[in-house]
Amino acid sequence: NAGVTQTPKFRILKIGQSMTLQCTQDMNHNYMYWYRQDPGMGLKLIYYSVGAGITDKGEVPNGYNVSRSTTEDFPLRLELAAPSQTSVYFCASTHIRSAIYFGEGSWLTVV
Amino acid sequence: TQLLEQSPQFLSIQEGENLTVYCNSSSVFSSLQWYRQEPGEGPVLLVTVVTGGEVKKLKRLTFQFGDARKDSSLHITAAQPGDTGLYLCAGAPPTSGTYKYIFGTGTRLKVLA
């Protein structure tokens, strides 16, 4: 079972570069999320989506953009990368009254 | 402002000891979830509590939802090294949509053999 798949696993970016973190889920979940986790800390919600074509800001959306053209895919775009965006990023999805299922994480370093 | 505050932030105990982790909020939640995260992995669901005053047990772990549904606790009896990890509570604040899940600040537990 694939579950939630996110790529890349590791990436080093230079300040000012842009990149897209890919996320896909094969569980037909309507709800998808992007979180970031700084070392030793909890997860902060960046953006979320309740269905294809619908996205909304989370707790820390600045510097990021998302799109949800299909139920399966929820890419996260970083524009003009900054050192403050160095973090571990988790994509997740869930269904009604269900657990949140997470991808394996993407380690991003901005130098 | 952090909607879900966890305490303690760090906990290091000996094998066999008991411990309690707290998740507190000033907001009422329709439900709270508890997750455990191991290094290099995503969080994994332990339990969901829904009813005020509810108590759920998962082997040596006991979860309680406060009567007012503003807080929850996780109690581990006779902790083992395998319990080591980051414990996170999560919920969707009622004023922000049913599925806008946010996470608590986390409690990092280390159980020493």
Short mmCIF file of N, CA and C in Angstrom, two decimals, chain A residues 31-94:
data_model
loop_
_atom_site.label_atom_id
_atom_site.label_comp_id
_atom_site.label_asym_id
_atom_site.label_seq_id
_atom_site.Cartn_x
_atom_site.Cartn_y
_atom_site.Cartn_z
N TYR A 31 -9.33 15.25 2.15
CA TYR A 31 -8.61 16.27 2.90
C TYR A 31 -7.11 16.02 2.84
N MET A 32 -6.38 17.05 2.44
CA MET A 32 -4.93 16.93 2.36
C MET A 32 -4.27 18.14 3.02
N TYR A 33 -3.05 17.92 3.51
CA TYR A 33 -2.38 18.93 4.33
C TYR A 33 -0.89 18.99 3.99
N TRP A 34 -0.32 20.15 4.24
CA TRP A 34 1.13 20.30 4.30
C TRP A 34 1.49 20.90 5.66
N TYR A 35 2.41 20.21 6.34
CA TYR A 35 2.94 20.69 7.62
C TYR A 35 4.44 20.87 7.49
N ARG A 36 4.99 21.73 8.33
CA ARG A 36 6.42 21.79 8.50
C ARG A 36 6.76 21.52 9.96
N GLN A 37 7.91 20.91 10.16
CA GLN A 37 8.34 20.57 11.50
C GLN A 37 9.78 20.99 11.69
N ASP A 38 9.99 21.93 12.56
CA ASP A 38 11.34 22.37 12.88
C ASP A 38 11.92 21.43 13.94
N PRO A 39 13.24 21.35 14.07
CA PRO A 39 13.87 20.36 14.94
C PRO A 39 13.31 20.35 16.36
N GLY A 40 12.88 19.19 16.82
CA GLY A 40 12.39 19.01 18.18
C GLY A 40 11.05 19.62 18.47
N MET A 41 10.38 20.10 17.44
CA MET A 41 9.11 20.81 17.65
C MET A 41 7.93 20.02 17.11
N GLY A 42 6.74 20.59 17.37
CA GLY A 42 5.53 20.00 16.80
C GLY A 42 5.38 20.39 15.35
N LEU A 43 4.22 20.08 14.77
CA LEU A 43 3.96 20.37 13.36
C LEU A 43 3.15 21.65 13.23
N LYS A 44 3.53 22.45 12.25
CA LYS A 44 2.80 23.68 11.95
C LYS A 44 2.10 23.52 10.60
N LEU A 45 0.82 23.83 10.55
CA LEU A 45 0.03 23.67 9.33
C LEU A 45 0.33 24.82 8.37
N ILE A 46 0.73 24.47 7.13
CA ILE A 46 1.06 25.48 6.13
C ILE A 46 -0.18 25.80 5.29
N TYR A 47 -0.70 24.80 4.62
CA TYR A 47 -1.90 24.89 3.81
C TYR A 47 -2.67 23.58 3.93
N TYR A 48 -3.95 23.66 3.64
CA TYR A 48 -4.73 22.45 3.58
C TYR A 48 -5.78 22.56 2.48
N SER A 49 -6.37 21.41 2.15
CA SER A 49 -7.36 21.36 1.08
C SER A 49 -8.46 20.38 1.47
N VAL A 50 -9.70 20.77 1.23
CA VAL A 50 -10.84 19.91 1.56
C VAL A 50 -11.38 19.21 0.33
N GLY A 51 -10.75 19.43 -0.81
CA GLY A 51 -11.17 18.75 -2.03
C GLY A 51 -10.53 19.40 -3.24
N ALA A 52 -10.64 18.74 -4.37
CA ALA A 52 -10.05 19.27 -5.59
C ALA A 52 -10.59 20.66 -5.87
N GLY A 53 -9.66 21.57 -6.16
CA GLY A 53 -10.01 22.94 -6.47
C GLY A 53 -10.19 23.86 -5.28
N ILE A 54 -10.05 23.31 -4.06
CA ILE A 54 -10.27 24.11 -2.85
C ILE A 54 -9.04 24.02 -1.95
N THR A 55 -8.43 25.18 -1.67
CA THR A 55 -7.30 25.22 -0.75
C THR A 55 -7.49 26.38 0.22
N ASP A 56 -6.83 26.30 1.35
CA ASP A 56 -6.95 27.36 2.34
C ASP A 56 -5.68 27.44 3.16
N LYS A 57 -5.42 28.62 3.73
CA LYS A 57 -4.22 28.85 4.51
C LYS A 57 -4.31 28.18 5.87
N GLY A 58 -3.14 27.76 6.32
CA GLY A 58 -3.03 27.22 7.67
C GLY A 58 -2.43 28.25 8.60
N GLU A 59 -1.58 27.79 9.51
CA GLU A 59 -0.99 28.66 10.51
C GLU A 59 0.20 29.47 10.00
N VAL A 60 0.95 28.90 9.05
CA VAL A 60 2.19 29.54 8.58
C VAL A 60 2.27 29.50 7.06
N PRO A 61 1.38 30.18 6.32
CA PRO A 61 1.35 30.06 4.87
C PRO A 61 2.33 30.94 4.09
N ASN A 62 2.90 31.96 4.76
CA ASN A 62 3.73 32.92 4.03
C ASN A 62 4.95 32.26 3.40
N GLY A 63 5.18 32.56 2.12
CA GLY A 63 6.32 32.00 1.40
C GLY A 63 6.01 30.72 0.67
N TYR A 64 4.77 30.26 0.75
CA TYR A 64 4.37 28.99 0.13
C TYR A 64 3.10 29.18 -0.70
N ASN A 65 2.94 28.28 -1.67
CA ASN A 65 1.70 28.21 -2.43
C ASN A 65 1.35 26.76 -2.70
N VAL A 66 0.07 26.48 -2.85
CA VAL A 66 -0.37 25.12 -3.15
C VAL A 66 -1.42 25.16 -4.25
N SER A 67 -1.68 23.99 -4.80
CA SER A 67 -2.77 23.81 -5.75
C SER A 67 -3.34 22.42 -5.54
N ARG A 68 -4.57 22.22 -5.93
CA ARG A 68 -5.20 20.91 -5.81
C ARG A 68 -6.08 20.70 -7.04
N SER A 69 -5.44 20.27 -8.11
CA SER A 69 -6.17 20.07 -9.36
C SER A 69 -6.86 18.71 -9.41
N THR A 70 -6.38 17.76 -8.63
CA THR A 70 -6.99 16.43 -8.57
C THR A 70 -7.13 16.00 -7.12
N THR A 71 -7.93 14.99 -6.86
CA THR A 71 -8.06 14.47 -5.49
C THR A 71 -6.74 13.91 -4.99
N GLU A 72 -5.95 13.33 -5.90
CA GLU A 72 -4.75 12.60 -5.49
C GLU A 72 -3.56 13.50 -5.18
N ASP A 73 -3.42 14.64 -5.86
CA ASP A 73 -2.19 15.41 -5.81
C ASP A 73 -2.34 16.75 -5.10
N PHE A 74 -1.32 17.10 -4.32
CA PHE A 74 -1.35 18.35 -3.55
C PHE A 74 0.08 18.88 -3.45
N PRO A 75 0.60 19.48 -4.52
CA PRO A 75 1.98 19.98 -4.49
C PRO A 75 2.12 21.27 -3.69
N LEU A 76 3.29 21.44 -3.08
CA LEU A 76 3.62 22.63 -2.29
C LEU A 76 4.75 23.36 -3.00
N ARG A 77 4.55 24.61 -3.31
CA ARG A 77 5.55 25.41 -4.02
C ARG A 77 6.20 26.40 -3.07
N LEU A 78 7.52 26.41 -3.08
CA LEU A 78 8.28 27.40 -2.33
C LEU A 78 8.83 28.41 -3.33
N GLU A 79 8.48 29.65 -3.17
CA GLU A 79 8.97 30.71 -4.03
C GLU A 79 10.01 31.51 -3.26
N LEU A 80 11.14 31.81 -3.89
CA LEU A 80 12.17 32.63 -3.26
C LEU A 80 12.57 32.06 -1.90
N ALA A 81 13.17 30.88 -1.92
CA ALA A 81 13.51 30.19 -0.68
C ALA A 81 14.35 31.05 0.25
N ALA A 82 14.06 30.94 1.54
CA ALA A 82 14.77 31.67 2.58
C ALA A 82 15.26 30.68 3.63
N PRO A 83 16.35 31.02 4.36
CA PRO A 83 16.87 30.11 5.39
C PRO A 83 15.81 29.71 6.41
N SER A 84 14.84 30.59 6.66
CA SER A 84 13.78 30.28 7.62
C SER A 84 12.88 29.13 7.16
N GLN A 85 12.98 28.77 5.89
CA GLN A 85 12.19 27.66 5.37
C GLN A 85 12.91 26.32 5.47
N THR A 86 14.11 26.33 6.03
CA THR A 86 14.79 25.08 6.33
C THR A 86 13.98 24.32 7.36
N SER A 87 13.54 23.13 7.00
CA SER A 87 12.65 22.39 7.88
C SER A 87 12.40 21.00 7.28
N VAL A 88 11.62 20.21 7.99
CA VAL A 88 11.12 18.95 7.45
C VAL A 88 9.66 19.16 7.10
N TYR A 89 9.29 18.81 5.90
CA TYR A 89 7.93 19.03 5.42
C TYR A 89 7.20 17.69 5.31
N PHE A 90 5.99 17.68 5.84
CA PHE A 90 5.17 16.47 5.79
C PHE A 90 3.88 16.77 5.05
N CYS A 91 3.57 15.92 4.09
CA CYS A 91 2.28 15.92 3.45
C CYS A 91 1.40 14.89 4.15
N ALA A 92 0.12 15.14 4.25
CA ALA A 92 -0.76 14.22 4.95
C ALA A 92 -2.15 14.25 4.32
N SER A 93 -2.92 13.22 4.60
CA SER A 93 -4.29 13.18 4.11
C SER A 93 -5.17 12.44 5.11
N THR A 94 -6.46 12.70 5.02
CA THR A 94 -7.40 12.03 5.90
C THR A 94 -8.78 11.99 5.26
#
